[in-house]
Amino acid sequence: FDSNINDYLGDFVRGDKKVVEIDGMTIYRNDDEKRYSSVEELLEAEDLDILYPSKLPEGVRVTRITTGKDFKGEDDISFYTNDSNVSFKINTSTSGHFIENANTYVHNGITYYIEQRNSVLVASAIYNGYLYSVSASSKESLFLIINNLKESKS
């Protein structure tokens, strides 16, 4: 990295800059992040036509939902749970990179590409202009979430 990285990041953290370029890498600061405590609160506040998890594995609950920009500056909705292995994410980027030989699962006409990433399974799909990503530690939990995705405007 450039020797002036502290200067770049200082401006970034203080809020003087929203985007910083460092050695060919672009970093975005997300000033527009909004937080919600439930799916109902999110859907009441935002006019979204999305799929969302209506059922989670036993003992797992949504602790917060954030909306804003991801590190590439694209719109992002992240659902956080009390289980670090279970997550749900929606992104406006439809440039998902699916592994060629990934297992696939089709539910309600949507094809999910499933891959193992470290200790979790991740299912990714593109639907209605959004890239969806579901993570869970077991196939049973992953399929439970996918099979219970509900449309916000149905």
Tab-separated table of N, CA and C in Angstrom:
chain	number	residue	atom	x	y	z
A	1	PHE	N	0.818	-1.200	0.000
A	1	PHE	CA	0.000	0.000	0.000
A	1	PHE	C	0.854	1.253	0.000
A	2	ASP	N	0.268	2.324	-0.430
A	2	ASP	CA	0.909	3.632	-0.457
A	2	ASP	C	1.290	4.057	0.963
A	3	SER	N	2.396	4.772	1.094
A	3	SER	CA	2.852	5.206	2.411
A	3	SER	C	1.911	6.226	3.035
A	4	ASN	N	1.039	6.831	2.245
A	4	ASN	CA	0.098	7.821	2.766
A	4	ASN	C	-1.254	7.212	3.115
A	5	ILE	N	-1.292	5.912	3.345
A	5	ILE	CA	-2.561	5.242	3.623
A	5	ILE	C	-3.263	5.848	4.832
A	6	ASN	N	-2.509	6.252	5.843
A	6	ASN	CA	-3.134	6.864	7.020
A	6	ASN	C	-3.848	8.160	6.656
A	7	ASP	N	-3.267	8.939	5.739
A	7	ASP	CA	-3.924	10.172	5.290
A	7	ASP	C	-5.220	9.851	4.555
A	8	TYR	N	-5.148	8.869	3.644
A	8	TYR	CA	-6.346	8.475	2.894
A	8	TYR	C	-7.442	8.000	3.839
A	9	LEU	N	-7.093	7.081	4.717
A	9	LEU	CA	-8.086	6.505	5.611
A	9	LEU	C	-8.563	7.503	6.651
A	10	GLY	N	-7.706	8.427	7.055
A	10	GLY	CA	-8.122	9.460	8.000
A	10	GLY	C	-9.239	10.309	7.425
A	11	ASP	N	-9.062	10.765	6.177
A	11	ASP	CA	-10.104	11.539	5.502
A	11	ASP	C	-11.384	10.724	5.371
A	12	PHE	N	-11.217	9.462	5.077
A	12	PHE	CA	-12.343	8.544	4.887
A	12	PHE	C	-13.127	8.371	6.183
A	13	VAL	N	-12.430	8.062	7.264
A	13	VAL	CA	-13.078	7.798	8.550
A	13	VAL	C	-13.717	9.071	9.113
A	14	ARG	N	-13.064	10.207	8.977
A	14	ARG	CA	-13.614	11.470	9.480
A	14	ARG	C	-14.848	11.904	8.699
A	15	GLY	N	-15.037	11.360	7.525
A	15	GLY	CA	-16.202	11.718	6.729
A	15	GLY	C	-15.917	12.733	5.652
A	16	ASP	N	-14.650	13.100	5.486
A	16	ASP	CA	-14.294	14.062	4.442
A	16	ASP	C	-14.470	13.466	3.051
A	17	LYS	N	-14.357	12.147	2.938
A	17	LYS	CA	-14.496	11.463	1.652
A	17	LYS	C	-15.402	10.254	1.813
A	18	LYS	N	-16.216	9.987	0.770
A	18	LYS	CA	-17.075	8.810	0.770
A	18	LYS	C	-16.439	7.650	0.011
A	19	VAL	N	-15.531	7.978	-0.915
A	19	VAL	CA	-14.871	6.964	-1.723
A	19	VAL	C	-13.378	7.251	-1.692
A	20	VAL	N	-12.589	6.208	-1.468
A	20	VAL	CA	-11.143	6.351	-1.443
A	20	VAL	C	-10.546	5.320	-2.388
A	21	GLU	N	-9.607	5.750	-3.215
A	21	GLU	CA	-8.864	4.858	-4.108
A	21	GLU	C	-7.480	4.646	-3.504
A	22	ILE	N	-7.124	3.408	-3.237
A	22	ILE	CA	-5.804	3.087	-2.690
A	22	ILE	C	-5.216	1.958	-3.519
A	23	ASP	N	-4.139	2.239	-4.209
A	23	ASP	CA	-3.432	1.242	-5.013
A	23	ASP	C	-4.373	0.402	-5.877
A	24	GLY	N	-5.269	1.070	-6.604
A	24	GLY	CA	-6.172	0.371	-7.514
A	24	GLY	C	-7.379	-0.252	-6.835
A	25	MET	N	-7.523	-0.082	-5.526
A	25	MET	CA	-8.660	-0.629	-4.794
A	25	MET	C	-9.576	0.530	-4.407
A	26	THR	N	-10.879	0.368	-4.639
A	26	THR	CA	-11.851	1.400	-4.287
A	26	THR	C	-12.570	0.972	-3.013
A	27	ILE	N	-12.609	1.873	-2.036
A	27	ILE	CA	-13.288	1.607	-0.764
A	27	ILE	C	-14.394	2.642	-0.617
A	28	TYR	N	-15.627	2.175	-0.323
A	28	TYR	CA	-16.774	3.052	-0.145
A	28	TYR	C	-17.135	3.127	1.334
A	29	ARG	N	-17.469	4.318	1.809
A	29	ARG	CA	-17.975	4.476	3.166
A	29	ARG	C	-19.490	4.539	3.070
A	30	ASN	N	-20.153	3.814	3.927
A	30	ASN	CA	-21.599	3.716	3.864
A	30	ASN	C	-22.240	4.657	4.882
A	31	ASP	N	-22.489	5.895	4.460
A	31	ASP	CA	-23.162	6.855	5.337
A	31	ASP	C	-24.673	6.657	5.338
A	32	ASP	N	-25.167	5.945	4.361
A	32	ASP	CA	-26.604	5.823	4.191
A	32	ASP	C	-27.185	4.580	4.846
A	33	GLU	N	-26.407	3.881	5.658
A	33	GLU	CA	-26.905	2.654	6.275
A	33	GLU	C	-28.079	2.951	7.193
A	34	LYS	N	-29.112	2.139	7.056
A	34	LYS	CA	-30.277	2.214	7.938
A	34	LYS	C	-30.379	0.871	8.642
A	35	ARG	N	-30.846	0.889	9.876
A	35	ARG	CA	-30.984	-0.345	10.655
A	35	ARG	C	-32.443	-0.562	11.045
A	36	TYR	N	-32.837	-1.822	10.983
A	36	TYR	CA	-34.186	-2.226	11.358
A	36	TYR	C	-34.091	-3.420	12.294
A	37	SER	N	-35.069	-3.540	13.187
A	37	SER	CA	-35.032	-4.638	14.149
A	37	SER	C	-35.873	-5.838	13.713
A	38	SER	N	-36.668	-5.677	12.651
A	38	SER	CA	-37.497	-6.793	12.181
A	38	SER	C	-37.809	-6.640	10.706
A	39	VAL	N	-38.239	-7.730	10.097
A	39	VAL	CA	-38.655	-7.710	8.692
A	39	VAL	C	-39.855	-6.780	8.530
A	40	GLU	N	-40.779	-6.834	9.475
A	40	GLU	CA	-41.966	-5.992	9.401
A	40	GLU	C	-41.587	-4.508	9.390
A	41	GLU	N	-40.635	-4.123	10.243
A	41	GLU	CA	-40.178	-2.738	10.294
A	41	GLU	C	-39.523	-2.331	8.965
A	42	LEU	N	-38.697	-3.218	8.395
A	42	LEU	CA	-38.058	-2.961	7.102
A	42	LEU	C	-39.103	-2.740	6.016
A	43	LEU	N	-40.063	-3.662	5.910
A	43	LEU	CA	-41.055	-3.597	4.840
A	43	LEU	C	-41.989	-2.404	4.998
A	44	GLU	N	-42.239	-1.985	6.235
A	44	GLU	CA	-43.071	-0.805	6.477
A	44	GLU	C	-42.343	0.475	6.044
A	45	ALA	N	-41.025	0.516	6.265
A	45	ALA	CA	-40.240	1.718	5.976
A	45	ALA	C	-39.802	1.828	4.520
A	46	GLU	N	-39.579	0.703	3.872
A	46	GLU	CA	-39.030	0.696	2.511
A	46	GLU	C	-40.048	0.084	1.550
A	47	ASP	N	-40.134	0.614	0.363
A	47	ASP	CA	-41.019	0.072	-0.668
A	47	ASP	C	-40.219	-0.941	-1.486
A	48	LEU	N	-40.156	-2.163	-0.994
A	48	LEU	CA	-39.318	-3.190	-1.612
A	48	LEU	C	-40.153	-4.339	-2.138
A	49	ASP	N	-39.744	-4.867	-3.269
A	49	ASP	CA	-40.351	-6.067	-3.836
A	49	ASP	C	-39.278	-7.155	-3.775
A	50	ILE	N	-39.183	-7.809	-2.625
A	50	ILE	CA	-38.102	-8.761	-2.367
A	50	ILE	C	-38.642	-10.063	-1.804
A	51	LEU	N	-37.767	-11.061	-1.791
A	51	LEU	CA	-38.008	-12.278	-1.031
A	51	LEU	C	-37.366	-12.071	0.335
A	52	TYR	N	-37.997	-12.588	1.376
A	52	TYR	CA	-37.401	-12.492	2.708
A	52	TYR	C	-37.701	-13.779	3.476
A	53	PRO	N	-36.866	-14.117	4.442
A	53	PRO	CA	-37.075	-15.363	5.193
A	53	PRO	C	-38.248	-15.232	6.157
A	54	SER	N	-39.257	-16.086	5.970
A	54	SER	CA	-40.420	-16.068	6.869
A	54	SER	C	-40.294	-17.107	7.979
A	55	LYS	N	-39.304	-17.996	7.845
A	55	LYS	CA	-39.068	-19.008	8.875
A	55	LYS	C	-37.575	-19.294	8.925
A	56	LEU	N	-37.053	-19.414	10.148
A	56	LEU	CA	-35.638	-19.713	10.361
A	56	LEU	C	-35.517	-20.979	11.190
A	57	PRO	N	-34.330	-21.580	11.213
A	57	PRO	CA	-34.144	-22.787	12.029
A	57	PRO	C	-34.481	-22.516	13.502
A	58	GLU	N	-34.830	-23.573	14.193
A	58	GLU	CA	-35.214	-23.456	15.606
A	58	GLU	C	-34.119	-22.739	16.411
A	59	GLY	N	-34.550	-21.768	17.205
A	59	GLY	CA	-33.624	-21.025	18.049
A	59	GLY	C	-32.934	-19.859	17.363
A	60	VAL	N	-33.102	-19.736	16.047
A	60	VAL	CA	-32.448	-18.655	15.301
A	60	VAL	C	-33.462	-17.545	15.095
A	61	ARG	N	-33.022	-16.308	15.328
A	61	ARG	CA	-33.895	-15.157	15.125
A	61	ARG	C	-33.095	-14.014	14.505
A	62	VAL	N	-33.786	-13.157	13.774
A	62	VAL	CA	-33.161	-11.973	13.196
A	62	VAL	C	-32.896	-10.994	14.330
A	63	THR	N	-31.650	-10.511	14.420
A	63	THR	CA	-31.301	-9.544	15.457
A	63	THR	C	-31.280	-8.120	14.917
A	64	ARG	N	-30.960	-7.976	13.641
A	64	ARG	CA	-31.011	-6.660	13.001
A	64	ARG	C	-30.934	-6.840	11.481
A	65	ILE	N	-31.419	-5.834	10.797
A	65	ILE	CA	-31.379	-5.783	9.339
A	65	ILE	C	-30.788	-4.424	8.972
A	66	THR	N	-29.855	-4.430	8.036
A	66	THR	CA	-29.289	-3.163	7.586
A	66	THR	C	-29.508	-3.001	6.093
A	67	THR	N	-29.716	-1.768	5.672
A	67	THR	CA	-29.776	-1.438	4.254
A	67	THR	C	-28.737	-0.356	4.003
A	68	GLY	N	-28.146	-0.382	2.835
A	68	GLY	CA	-27.141	0.616	2.494
A	68	GLY	C	-26.394	0.202	1.255
A	69	LYS	N	-25.131	0.546	1.202
A	69	LYS	CA	-24.271	0.213	0.074
A	69	LYS	C	-23.230	-0.806	0.526
A	70	ASP	N	-22.894	-1.737	-0.366
A	70	ASP	CA	-21.824	-2.679	-0.054
A	70	ASP	C	-20.489	-2.051	-0.435
A	71	PHE	N	-19.411	-2.812	-0.330
A	71	PHE	CA	-18.079	-2.274	-0.595
A	71	PHE	C	-17.882	-1.864	-2.052
A	72	LYS	N	-18.772	-2.300	-2.946
A	72	LYS	CA	-18.697	-1.900	-4.350
A	72	LYS	C	-19.643	-0.742	-4.655
A	73	GLY	N	-20.349	-0.266	-3.644
A	73	GLY	CA	-21.267	0.846	-3.835
A	73	GLY	C	-22.633	0.438	-4.343
A	74	GLU	N	-22.959	-0.847	-4.269
A	74	GLU	CA	-24.255	-1.331	-4.742
A	74	GLU	C	-25.211	-1.496	-3.561
A	75	ASP	N	-26.514	-1.316	-3.829
A	75	ASP	CA	-27.518	-1.442	-2.774
A	75	ASP	C	-27.483	-2.839	-2.173
A	76	ASP	N	-27.653	-2.880	-0.855
A	76	ASP	CA	-27.463	-4.120	-0.124
A	76	ASP	C	-28.424	-4.165	1.062
A	77	ILE	N	-29.014	-5.325	1.307
A	77	ILE	CA	-29.827	-5.549	2.501
A	77	ILE	C	-29.251	-6.785	3.180
A	78	SER	N	-28.873	-6.655	4.433
A	78	SER	CA	-28.283	-7.780	5.172
A	78	SER	C	-29.122	-8.091	6.399
A	79	PHE	N	-29.458	-9.372	6.557
A	79	PHE	CA	-30.191	-9.860	7.714
A	79	PHE	C	-29.186	-10.560	8.625
A	80	TYR	N	-29.052	-10.077	9.844
A	80	TYR	CA	-28.143	-10.678	10.819
A	80	TYR	C	-28.961	-11.466	11.834
A	81	THR	N	-28.401	-12.586	12.271
A	81	THR	CA	-29.105	-13.427	13.235
A	81	THR	C	-28.244	-13.658	14.469
A	82	ASN	N	-28.840	-14.309	15.453
A	82	ASN	CA	-28.110	-14.648	16.672
A	82	ASN	C	-27.208	-15.866	16.473
A	83	ASP	N	-27.174	-16.437	15.277
A	83	ASP	CA	-26.302	-17.557	14.926
A	83	ASP	C	-25.369	-17.078	13.815
A	84	SER	N	-24.095	-16.998	14.097
A	84	SER	CA	-23.138	-16.453	13.125
A	84	SER	C	-23.056	-17.268	11.834
A	85	ASN	N	-23.577	-18.495	11.829
A	85	ASN	CA	-23.555	-19.319	10.618
A	85	ASN	C	-24.798	-19.139	9.748
A	86	VAL	N	-25.780	-18.396	10.228
A	86	VAL	CA	-27.020	-18.208	9.480
A	86	VAL	C	-27.142	-16.742	9.095
A	87	SER	N	-27.229	-16.497	7.787
A	87	SER	CA	-27.404	-15.118	7.320
A	87	SER	C	-28.191	-15.112	6.021
A	88	PHE	N	-28.660	-13.935	5.674
A	88	PHE	CA	-29.445	-13.751	4.463
A	88	PHE	C	-29.090	-12.379	3.921
A	89	LYS	N	-28.797	-12.303	2.631
A	89	LYS	CA	-28.351	-11.046	2.044
A	89	LYS	C	-28.993	-10.854	0.675
A	90	ILE	N	-29.336	-9.601	0.375
A	90	ILE	CA	-29.916	-9.233	-0.918
A	90	ILE	C	-29.063	-8.097	-1.463
A	91	ASN	N	-28.721	-8.182	-2.753
A	91	ASN	CA	-27.870	-7.174	-3.360
A	91	ASN	C	-28.407	-6.838	-4.744
A	92	THR	N	-28.296	-5.577	-5.137
A	92	THR	CA	-28.792	-5.180	-6.456
A	92	THR	C	-27.867	-5.595	-7.585
A	93	SER	N	-26.693	-6.091	-7.244
A	93	SER	CA	-25.798	-6.600	-8.274
A	93	SER	C	-26.334	-7.945	-8.754
A	94	THR	N	-26.469	-8.094	-10.036
A	94	THR	CA	-26.890	-9.401	-10.559
A	94	THR	C	-25.725	-10.094	-11.240
A	95	SER	N	-24.528	-9.695	-10.873
A	95	SER	CA	-23.340	-10.301	-11.476
A	95	SER	C	-22.764	-11.364	-10.546
A	96	GLY	N	-23.632	-12.239	-10.056
A	96	GLY	CA	-23.171	-13.312	-9.185
A	96	GLY	C	-22.239	-14.253	-9.913
A	97	HIS	N	-21.224	-14.682	-9.232
A	97	HIS	CA	-20.269	-15.628	-9.800
A	97	HIS	C	-20.571	-16.996	-9.208
A	98	PHE	N	-21.228	-17.829	-9.985
A	98	PHE	CA	-21.603	-19.146	-9.509
A	98	PHE	C	-20.556	-20.161	-9.944
A	99	ILE	N	-20.208	-21.044	-9.060
A	99	ILE	CA	-19.236	-22.082	-9.365
A	99	ILE	C	-19.827	-23.010	-10.422
A	100	GLU	N	-19.023	-23.337	-11.427
A	100	GLU	CA	-19.515	-24.139	-12.555
A	100	GLU	C	-20.152	-25.451	-12.129
A	101	ASN	N	-19.520	-26.167	-11.235
A	101	ASN	CA	-20.025	-27.482	-10.839
A	101	ASN	C	-20.775	-27.441	-9.513
A	102	ALA	N	-21.326	-26.285	-9.178
A	102	ALA	CA	-22.073	-26.162	-7.922
A	102	ALA	C	-23.325	-27.033	-7.989
A	103	ASN	N	-23.734	-27.524	-6.833
A	103	ASN	CA	-25.011	-28.218	-6.756
A	103	ASN	C	-26.106	-27.185	-6.950
A	104	THR	N	-27.202	-27.598	-7.547
A	104	THR	CA	-28.313	-26.666	-7.727
A	104	THR	C	-29.546	-27.207	-7.032
A	105	TYR	N	-30.399	-26.299	-6.640
A	105	TYR	CA	-31.670	-26.626	-6.008
A	105	TYR	C	-32.686	-25.647	-6.576
A	106	VAL	N	-33.797	-26.160	-7.085
A	106	VAL	CA	-34.827	-25.304	-7.668
A	106	VAL	C	-36.047	-25.325	-6.753
A	107	HIS	N	-36.499	-24.128	-6.375
A	107	HIS	CA	-37.701	-23.986	-5.547
A	107	HIS	C	-38.491	-22.795	-6.068
A	108	ASN	N	-39.778	-22.993	-6.312
A	108	ASN	CA	-40.666	-21.948	-6.847
A	108	ASN	C	-40.103	-21.315	-8.117
A	109	GLY	N	-39.473	-22.131	-8.950
A	109	GLY	CA	-38.944	-21.662	-10.221
A	109	GLY	C	-37.628	-20.903	-10.127
A	110	ILE	N	-37.047	-20.830	-8.954
A	110	ILE	CA	-35.781	-20.116	-8.747
A	110	ILE	C	-34.671	-21.145	-8.566
A	111	THR	N	-33.585	-21.004	-9.310
A	111	THR	CA	-32.450	-21.913	-9.189
A	111	THR	C	-31.439	-21.335	-8.211
A	112	TYR	N	-31.125	-22.113	-7.177
A	112	TYR	CA	-30.129	-21.744	-6.168
A	112	TYR	C	-28.867	-22.551	-6.435
A	113	TYR	N	-27.730	-21.878	-6.428
A	113	TYR	CA	-26.435	-22.521	-6.613
A	113	TYR	C	-25.807	-22.676	-5.239
A	114	ILE	N	-25.528	-23.914	-4.854
A	114	ILE	CA	-25.087	-24.197	-3.492
A	114	ILE	C	-23.620	-24.600	-3.485
A	115	GLU	N	-22.873	-23.951	-2.599
A	115	GLU	CA	-21.453	-24.272	-2.451
A	115	GLU	C	-21.069	-24.268	-0.978
A	116	GLN	N	-20.037	-25.015	-0.664
A	116	GLN	CA	-19.489	-25.056	0.687
A	116	GLN	C	-18.436	-23.958	0.799
A	117	ARG	N	-18.566	-23.093	1.807
A	117	ARG	CA	-17.553	-22.067	2.086
A	117	ARG	C	-17.159	-22.215	3.544
A	118	ASN	N	-15.976	-22.747	3.739
A	118	ASN	CA	-15.494	-23.052	5.094
A	118	ASN	C	-16.515	-23.927	5.806
A	119	SER	N	-17.084	-23.475	6.919
A	119	SER	CA	-17.987	-24.330	7.689
A	119	SER	C	-19.459	-24.105	7.372
A	120	VAL	N	-19.759	-23.290	6.359
A	120	VAL	CA	-21.162	-23.030	6.030
A	120	VAL	C	-21.476	-23.362	4.572
A	121	LEU	N	-22.746	-23.622	4.339
A	121	LEU	CA	-23.257	-23.796	2.982
A	121	LEU	C	-23.856	-22.464	2.554
A	122	VAL	N	-23.604	-22.079	1.317
A	122	VAL	CA	-24.125	-20.824	0.796
A	122	VAL	C	-24.910	-21.115	-0.473
A	123	ALA	N	-26.147	-20.652	-0.503
A	123	ALA	CA	-26.994	-20.777	-1.690
A	123	ALA	C	-27.167	-19.388	-2.283
A	124	SER	N	-26.900	-19.246	-3.569
A	124	SER	CA	-27.026	-17.960	-4.255
A	124	SER	C	-27.989	-18.100	-5.417
A	125	ALA	N	-28.771	-17.065	-5.650
A	125	ALA	CA	-29.736	-17.078	-6.747
A	125	ALA	C	-29.992	-15.654	-7.206
A	126	ILE	N	-30.364	-15.523	-8.461
A	126	ILE	CA	-30.790	-14.227	-8.978
A	126	ILE	C	-32.289	-14.324	-9.228
A	127	TYR	N	-33.011	-13.345	-8.672
A	127	TYR	CA	-34.464	-13.331	-8.836
A	127	TYR	C	-34.961	-11.882	-8.839
A	128	ASN	N	-35.740	-11.531	-9.831
A	128	ASN	CA	-36.392	-10.237	-9.903
A	128	ASN	C	-35.409	-9.064	-9.781
A	129	GLY	N	-34.227	-9.215	-10.369
A	129	GLY	CA	-33.244	-8.141	-10.368
A	129	GLY	C	-32.357	-8.060	-9.139
A	130	TYR	N	-32.440	-9.042	-8.261
A	130	TYR	CA	-31.618	-9.056	-7.054
A	130	TYR	C	-30.791	-10.333	-6.989
A	131	LEU	N	-29.619	-10.227	-6.380
A	131	LEU	CA	-28.788	-11.385	-6.065
A	131	LEU	C	-29.054	-11.741	-4.608
A	132	TYR	N	-29.516	-12.958	-4.365
A	132	TYR	CA	-29.819	-13.434	-3.015
A	132	TYR	C	-28.728	-14.394	-2.559
A	133	SER	N	-28.404	-14.326	-1.285
A	133	SER	CA	-27.423	-15.232	-0.704
A	133	SER	C	-27.938	-15.695	0.654
A	134	VAL	N	-28.032	-17.015	0.814
A	134	VAL	CA	-28.490	-17.604	2.070
A	134	VAL	C	-27.364	-18.466	2.608
A	135	SER	N	-27.021	-18.297	3.883
A	135	SER	CA	-25.957	-19.099	4.498
A	135	SER	C	-26.493	-19.835	5.712
A	136	ALA	N	-26.045	-21.082	5.864
A	136	ALA	CA	-26.425	-21.888	7.025
A	136	ALA	C	-25.384	-22.985	7.215
A	137	SER	N	-25.350	-23.560	8.424
A	137	SER	CA	-24.337	-24.573	8.729
A	137	SER	C	-24.750	-25.985	8.317
A	138	SER	N	-26.023	-26.195	7.964
A	138	SER	CA	-26.460	-27.531	7.542
A	138	SER	C	-27.403	-27.423	6.352
A	139	LYS	N	-27.510	-28.527	5.597
A	139	LYS	CA	-28.438	-28.561	4.461
A	139	LYS	C	-29.871	-28.363	4.936
A	140	GLU	N	-30.205	-28.978	6.071
A	140	GLU	CA	-31.572	-28.876	6.588
A	140	GLU	C	-31.926	-27.420	6.870
A	141	SER	N	-31.020	-26.705	7.511
A	141	SER	CA	-31.273	-25.291	7.825
A	141	SER	C	-31.332	-24.453	6.556
A	142	LEU	N	-30.439	-24.714	5.626
A	142	LEU	CA	-30.405	-23.973	4.368
A	142	LEU	C	-31.715	-24.150	3.599
A	143	PHE	N	-32.159	-25.401	3.457
A	143	PHE	CA	-33.387	-25.662	2.715
A	143	PHE	C	-34.619	-25.146	3.447
A	144	LEU	N	-34.604	-25.155	4.766
A	144	LEU	CA	-35.720	-24.613	5.545
A	144	LEU	C	-35.882	-23.124	5.230
A	145	ILE	N	-34.771	-22.394	5.193
A	145	ILE	CA	-34.834	-20.960	4.891
A	145	ILE	C	-35.310	-20.737	3.450
A	146	ILE	N	-34.693	-21.441	2.499
A	146	ILE	CA	-35.064	-21.278	1.082
A	146	ILE	C	-36.535	-21.622	0.867
A	147	ASN	N	-36.983	-22.721	1.431
A	147	ASN	CA	-38.365	-23.166	1.225
A	147	ASN	C	-39.386	-22.247	1.874
A	148	ASN	N	-38.934	-21.366	2.761
A	148	ASN	CA	-39.845	-20.449	3.445
A	148	ASN	C	-39.568	-18.990	3.107
A	149	LEU	N	-38.959	-18.752	1.939
A	149	LEU	CA	-38.807	-17.376	1.479
A	149	LEU	C	-40.156	-16.891	0.981
A	150	LYS	N	-40.509	-15.697	1.384
A	150	LYS	CA	-41.823	-15.139	1.072
A	150	LYS	C	-41.640	-13.841	0.284
A	151	GLU	N	-42.528	-13.588	-0.662
A	151	GLU	CA	-42.467	-12.336	-1.422
A	151	GLU	C	-43.130	-11.228	-0.626
A	152	SER	N	-42.484	-10.065	-0.590
A	152	SER	CA	-43.022	-8.932	0.168
A	152	SER	C	-44.252	-8.341	-0.498
A	153	LYS	N	-44.342	-8.483	-1.807
A	153	LYS	CA	-45.505	-7.962	-2.541
A	153	LYS	C	-46.121	-9.102	-3.344
A	154	SER	N	-46.961	-9.865	-2.673
A	154	SER	CA	-47.577	-10.988	-3.404
A	154	SER	C	-49.075	-10.864	-3.422
